[in-house]
Amino acid sequence: MKITLLTTLPSLIENRRIKEEVEARGDTFALVDMKEFSYKVINDTLSVPQMDVLLASDVVIVRGIFNAVKSIASLVAYLRAKGVRVFDNNLSSHPYSIDKVVDVFKLALAHIPTPNTVYARSFDEYPQLLEQVGYPAIIKSTRMGKGVGVNKYDTKEEAAQYINELKSNDANAKSYLIQSYIPYEHDLRVLVIGRTMYAMKRIPQSGEFRANFSLGGSVEPFPLTPEIEELSLRAITAVGLEIAGVDILIEPNGKKYILEVNHTPGFEGMEKALNSNIGSKFLEYVLDAAHI
């Protein structure tokens, strides 16, 4: 079987793990990098780089698409029409990989608990909105992942300084969200693959409030409870994903919040925390779920 990974971020460590698991099965692996997506139309004929590789594939796994999303979603539809089985984690139905504005909106519509969140299109509204949310407050980028672009401000003076920096750099307010800071006891990542779930606790480095494994946080197993499973399943259903990383904050009183639902979750940290081959479980699921 020829299995092709279609991505715009070939450097993701999970791409290497997928390659390892494909080859361990005795199958053929190819990676198609669409980071610099381009095409030509000459004499009414469309030409896309590496289209021949994609069309010759038995299964195409679409993962880590961070640019040219709508064009690649159209390409996925074309591949399916040509009889290629594709797993795209529902990219075609919600053509974005990171859009925290939309995801929080979907979670709210489904009445799933999240930190208090406000979204505005003008930095002039931020001082009043931050007062409504209360301090400490989080200002985060809506288009970045792995904890990057997430900042905590304890006072209005600190927040005002950051807002002025954003203005001076011609940043756009619509690219940010304001959220209340949750003084959590546990920061969890629940990896959902279909209906199978894995959980780990993420522990931030000293002096850091972000517990992301990618930022140097440590990880350890965390027991899944029926409540955590049900909350995670509700979250990925609301956002519309089959595979996702659900970030959950738990307060000392036990109250739980969905912080984010990640469309392209890493599993290196989960493999380390659980000492388990998550890559093989991922591949097993996507090969079964891929369809025309």
Short mmCIF file of C-alpha atoms in Angstrom, two decimals:
data_model
loop_
_atom_site.label_atom_id
_atom_site.label_comp_id
_atom_site.label_asym_id
_atom_site.label_seq_id
_atom_site.Cartn_x
_atom_site.Cartn_y
_atom_site.Cartn_z
CA MET A 1 0.00 0.00 0.00
CA LYS A 2 1.24 3.50 -0.82
CA ILE A 3 0.45 6.02 1.92
CA THR A 4 1.09 9.71 1.33
CA LEU A 5 1.16 12.43 3.98
CA LEU A 6 0.01 15.82 2.67
CA THR A 7 1.14 18.73 4.85
CA THR A 8 2.30 22.34 4.84
CA LEU A 9 4.55 21.81 7.86
CA PRO A 10 6.91 18.93 7.08
CA SER A 11 9.08 19.64 10.14
CA LEU A 12 6.45 18.33 12.60
CA ILE A 13 8.02 15.50 14.59
CA GLU A 14 4.83 13.47 14.24
CA ASN A 15 5.42 13.32 10.49
CA ARG A 16 8.56 11.30 11.20
CA ARG A 17 6.62 9.06 13.58
CA ILE A 18 3.92 8.46 10.93
CA LYS A 19 6.63 7.55 8.42
CA GLU A 20 8.14 5.10 10.90
CA GLU A 21 4.79 3.43 11.53
CA VAL A 22 3.93 3.22 7.81
CA GLU A 23 7.25 1.56 7.03
CA ALA A 24 6.91 -0.76 10.04
CA ARG A 25 3.79 -2.11 8.34
CA GLY A 26 5.76 -2.79 5.19
CA ASP A 27 3.95 -0.05 3.28
CA THR A 28 5.42 2.72 1.12
CA PHE A 29 5.53 6.25 2.53
CA ALA A 30 5.68 9.57 0.69
CA LEU A 31 5.45 13.13 2.00
CA VAL A 32 4.01 15.90 -0.16
CA ASP A 33 4.98 19.35 1.13
CA MET A 34 2.45 22.02 0.13
CA LYS A 35 4.00 24.79 2.22
CA GLU A 36 4.71 26.79 -0.92
CA PHE A 37 1.44 25.87 -2.60
CA SER A 38 1.37 26.76 -6.27
CA TYR A 39 -0.29 25.71 -9.49
CA LYS A 40 -0.44 26.48 -13.20
CA VAL A 41 -3.28 26.53 -15.69
CA ILE A 42 -1.87 26.18 -19.22
CA ASN A 43 -4.24 25.70 -22.16
CA ASP A 44 -7.08 24.96 -19.76
CA THR A 45 -5.05 22.25 -18.01
CA LEU A 46 -4.40 22.47 -14.26
CA SER A 47 -0.95 21.46 -13.04
CA VAL A 48 -0.19 21.08 -9.32
CA PRO A 49 3.30 20.01 -8.12
CA GLN A 50 3.40 16.36 -7.02
CA MET A 51 -0.15 15.70 -8.20
CA ASP A 52 1.09 12.46 -9.75
CA VAL A 53 2.30 11.29 -6.32
CA LEU A 54 -1.07 12.04 -4.77
CA LEU A 55 -3.09 10.36 -7.51
CA ALA A 56 -0.91 7.24 -7.31
CA SER A 57 -1.56 6.89 -3.57
CA ASP A 58 -3.84 4.31 -2.01
CA VAL A 59 -4.43 6.58 0.99
CA VAL A 60 -3.65 10.27 1.51
CA ILE A 61 -3.41 11.54 5.09
CA VAL A 62 -3.99 15.29 5.32
CA ARG A 63 -2.34 16.70 8.45
CA GLY A 64 -0.83 20.01 9.49
CA ILE A 65 -2.36 22.30 6.86
CA PHE A 66 -1.61 25.87 7.94
CA ASN A 67 -1.81 27.79 4.67
CA ALA A 68 -3.67 27.55 1.34
CA VAL A 69 -6.33 25.70 3.35
CA LYS A 70 -9.25 26.34 1.00
CA SER A 71 -7.24 25.41 -2.08
CA ILE A 72 -6.01 22.21 -0.46
CA ALA A 73 -9.57 21.38 0.64
CA SER A 74 -10.57 21.64 -3.03
CA LEU A 75 -7.63 19.40 -3.93
CA VAL A 76 -8.86 16.82 -1.40
CA ALA A 77 -12.29 16.83 -3.05
CA TYR A 78 -10.62 16.25 -6.44
CA LEU A 79 -8.57 13.33 -5.11
CA ARG A 80 -11.69 11.69 -3.73
CA ALA A 81 -13.48 12.18 -7.03
CA LYS A 82 -10.57 10.35 -8.67
CA GLY A 83 -11.00 7.41 -6.32
CA VAL A 84 -8.23 8.16 -3.80
CA ARG A 85 -9.09 7.40 -0.19
CA VAL A 86 -8.38 10.45 1.99
CA PHE A 87 -8.37 11.15 5.71
CA ASP A 88 -8.51 14.92 6.30
CA ASN A 89 -9.97 15.18 9.83
CA ASN A 90 -12.96 16.98 8.30
CA LEU A 91 -10.80 19.78 6.85
CA SER A 92 -13.24 20.04 3.94
CA SER A 93 -16.14 20.93 6.23
CA HIS A 94 -14.27 23.54 8.28
CA PRO A 95 -11.39 24.84 6.15
CA TYR A 96 -9.02 26.07 8.86
CA SER A 97 -6.36 24.50 11.09
CA ILE A 98 -6.12 27.15 13.79
CA ASP A 99 -8.96 29.60 14.42
CA LYS A 100 -9.56 29.97 18.13
CA VAL A 101 -12.30 32.55 17.53
CA VAL A 102 -14.44 30.06 15.64
CA ASP A 103 -13.67 27.15 17.96
CA VAL A 104 -14.61 29.04 21.15
CA PHE A 105 -17.81 30.16 19.40
CA LYS A 106 -18.67 26.54 18.54
CA LEU A 107 -17.94 25.41 22.11
CA ALA A 108 -20.17 28.17 23.50
CA LEU A 109 -23.02 27.21 21.17
CA ALA A 110 -22.78 23.68 22.57
CA HIS A 111 -22.83 25.02 26.17
CA ILE A 112 -19.39 23.62 26.92
CA PRO A 113 -17.58 25.39 29.79
CA THR A 114 -14.71 27.63 28.69
CA PRO A 115 -12.86 30.49 30.39
CA ASN A 116 -14.69 33.81 30.07
CA THR A 117 -13.78 35.03 26.59
CA VAL A 118 -14.26 38.26 24.68
CA TYR A 119 -13.49 39.03 21.06
CA ALA A 120 -13.36 42.51 19.57
CA ARG A 121 -12.07 44.11 16.39
CA SER A 122 -10.61 47.25 17.94
CA PHE A 123 -7.84 47.62 20.51
CA ASP A 124 -9.68 50.69 21.79
CA GLU A 125 -12.24 48.32 23.33
CA TYR A 126 -9.63 46.24 25.13
CA PRO A 127 -9.27 48.24 28.40
CA GLN A 128 -13.00 47.99 29.14
CA LEU A 129 -13.19 44.35 28.07
CA LEU A 130 -10.20 43.44 30.23
CA GLU A 131 -11.90 45.04 33.23
CA GLN A 132 -14.99 42.94 32.52
CA VAL A 133 -12.97 39.74 32.34
CA GLY A 134 -10.88 40.71 35.35
CA TYR A 135 -7.19 40.37 36.17
CA PRO A 136 -5.10 38.33 35.77
CA ALA A 137 -6.13 38.14 32.12
CA ILE A 138 -4.89 36.31 29.07
CA ILE A 139 -4.39 37.89 25.65
CA LYS A 140 -3.72 35.22 23.04
CA SER A 141 -3.19 35.00 19.33
CA THR A 142 -6.05 33.30 17.52
CA ARG A 143 -3.79 31.78 14.85
CA MET A 144 -0.86 30.29 16.76
CA GLY A 145 -0.52 26.99 18.61
CA LYS A 146 1.67 25.13 21.10
CA GLY A 147 1.37 27.95 23.65
CA VAL A 148 3.01 30.52 21.38
CA GLY A 149 1.41 33.98 21.47
CA VAL A 150 -0.29 33.39 24.84
CA ASN A 151 0.44 36.07 27.45
CA LYS A 152 -0.79 36.70 30.99
CA TYR A 153 -1.18 40.18 32.49
CA ASP A 154 -1.71 40.76 36.18
CA THR A 155 -2.53 44.48 35.99
CA LYS A 156 -4.16 46.91 33.61
CA GLU A 157 -0.85 48.75 33.32
CA GLU A 158 0.90 45.62 32.04
CA ALA A 159 -1.92 44.95 29.60
CA ALA A 160 -1.94 48.55 28.38
CA GLN A 161 1.79 48.38 27.62
CA TYR A 162 1.27 45.21 25.55
CA ILE A 163 -1.69 46.72 23.70
CA ASN A 164 0.40 49.76 22.82
CA GLU A 165 3.13 47.47 21.49
CA LEU A 166 0.58 45.66 19.32
CA LYS A 167 -0.72 48.97 17.98
CA SER A 168 2.78 50.24 17.20
CA ASN A 169 3.48 47.03 15.29
CA ASP A 170 0.27 47.49 13.26
CA ALA A 171 -1.23 44.31 14.70
CA ASN A 172 -4.90 43.65 14.10
CA ALA A 173 -7.21 43.27 17.10
CA LYS A 174 -9.25 40.61 15.32
CA SER A 175 -6.20 38.34 15.54
CA TYR A 176 -6.42 38.17 19.35
CA LEU A 177 -8.72 36.93 22.09
CA ILE A 178 -9.07 38.02 25.69
CA GLN A 179 -9.73 35.31 28.28
CA SER A 180 -9.90 35.09 32.04
CA TYR A 181 -6.95 33.37 33.68
CA ILE A 182 -7.89 30.07 35.32
CA PRO A 183 -5.85 29.32 38.48
CA TYR A 184 -5.70 25.64 37.67
CA GLU A 185 -4.63 22.68 39.77
CA HIS A 186 -4.33 20.39 36.75
CA ASP A 187 -3.61 21.19 33.10
CA LEU A 188 -4.62 18.18 31.00
CA ARG A 189 -4.18 17.21 27.38
CA VAL A 190 -6.67 14.60 26.24
CA LEU A 191 -5.79 13.09 22.87
CA VAL A 192 -8.91 11.82 21.13
CA ILE A 193 -8.53 9.41 18.22
CA GLY A 194 -12.01 8.50 17.10
CA ARG A 195 -13.57 7.31 20.34
CA THR A 196 -10.31 6.24 21.97
CA MET A 197 -8.81 8.67 24.47
CA TYR A 198 -5.46 9.14 26.15
CA ALA A 199 -4.74 11.66 28.92
CA MET A 200 -1.69 13.28 30.44
CA LYS A 201 -1.08 16.01 32.96
CA ARG A 202 1.15 18.85 31.81
CA ILE A 203 3.35 20.57 34.40
CA PRO A 204 4.87 23.98 33.56
CA GLN A 205 8.47 24.89 34.15
CA SER A 206 9.23 27.02 37.19
CA GLY A 207 8.05 30.60 36.65
CA GLU A 208 5.94 29.66 33.63
CA PHE A 209 2.12 29.49 33.58
CA ARG A 210 1.94 27.69 30.22
CA ALA A 211 2.33 23.95 30.61
CA ASN A 212 2.76 22.98 26.95
CA PHE A 213 5.14 20.05 26.37
CA SER A 214 6.48 21.96 23.35
CA LEU A 215 7.53 24.79 25.70
CA GLY A 216 9.46 22.51 27.99
CA GLY A 217 6.66 21.44 30.32
CA SER A 218 6.92 17.98 31.84
CA VAL A 219 4.22 15.34 31.44
CA GLU A 220 2.87 12.41 33.39
CA PRO A 221 -0.11 10.04 33.04
CA PHE A 222 -3.48 11.22 34.29
CA PRO A 223 -6.44 8.90 34.91
CA LEU A 224 -9.36 9.33 32.55
CA THR A 225 -12.71 9.64 34.29
CA PRO A 226 -16.16 9.32 32.69
CA GLU A 227 -16.65 13.06 33.20
CA ILE A 228 -13.40 13.95 31.41
CA GLU A 229 -14.18 11.52 28.59
CA GLU A 230 -17.68 12.91 28.14
CA LEU A 231 -16.45 16.52 28.19
CA SER A 232 -13.71 15.77 25.66
CA LEU A 233 -16.12 13.98 23.33
CA ARG A 234 -18.58 16.87 23.52
CA ALA A 235 -15.77 19.30 22.68
CA ILE A 236 -14.50 17.50 19.56
CA THR A 237 -18.08 16.93 18.41
CA ALA A 238 -18.87 20.63 18.75
CA VAL A 239 -15.77 21.63 16.78
CA GLY A 240 -16.31 18.85 14.24
CA LEU A 241 -13.15 16.73 14.44
CA GLU A 242 -12.34 13.03 14.56
CA ILE A 243 -8.83 13.45 15.94
CA ALA A 244 -8.05 16.30 18.32
CA GLY A 245 -6.10 17.40 21.35
CA VAL A 246 -8.45 18.73 24.02
CA ASP A 247 -6.87 21.02 26.61
CA ILE A 248 -8.69 20.96 29.95
CA LEU A 249 -8.01 23.09 33.02
CA ILE A 250 -9.23 21.83 36.41
CA GLU A 251 -9.58 24.22 39.33
CA PRO A 252 -8.83 23.09 42.92
CA ASN A 253 -12.61 22.83 43.47
CA GLY A 254 -12.86 20.36 40.58
CA LYS A 255 -14.51 22.68 38.06
CA LYS A 256 -13.37 21.92 34.51
CA TYR A 257 -12.91 24.23 31.52
CA ILE A 258 -12.15 23.46 27.91
CA LEU A 259 -9.28 25.76 27.06
CA GLU A 260 -8.74 24.76 23.42
CA VAL A 261 -9.40 22.03 20.90
CA ASN A 262 -6.32 21.44 18.76
CA HIS A 263 -6.88 20.32 15.17
CA THR A 264 -3.34 19.00 14.64
CA PRO A 265 -2.41 17.56 18.02
CA GLY A 266 1.08 16.34 18.65
CA PHE A 267 1.45 12.93 20.25
CA GLU A 268 5.15 12.86 21.11
CA GLY A 269 4.43 14.10 24.64
CA MET A 270 1.62 11.56 25.08
CA GLU A 271 3.89 8.73 23.94
CA LYS A 272 6.46 9.85 26.51
CA ALA A 273 3.93 10.24 29.32
CA LEU A 274 2.21 6.91 28.75
CA ASN A 275 5.19 4.98 27.38
CA SER A 276 2.88 3.85 24.59
CA ASN A 277 3.03 3.73 20.79
CA ILE A 278 0.37 6.33 19.98
CA GLY A 279 1.67 6.69 16.42
CA SER A 280 0.53 3.18 15.53
CA LYS A 281 -2.93 3.87 16.99
CA PHE A 282 -3.16 7.08 14.96
CA LEU A 283 -2.20 5.31 11.75
CA GLU A 284 -4.54 2.40 12.38
CA TYR A 285 -7.45 4.78 12.84
CA VAL A 286 -6.80 7.05 9.84
CA LEU A 287 -6.28 4.12 7.46
CA ASP A 288 -9.62 2.67 8.52
CA ALA A 289 -11.42 6.04 8.43
CA ALA A 290 -10.02 7.27 5.09
CA HIS A 291 -12.69 7.34 2.42
CA ILE A 292 -13.47 8.45 -1.09
#
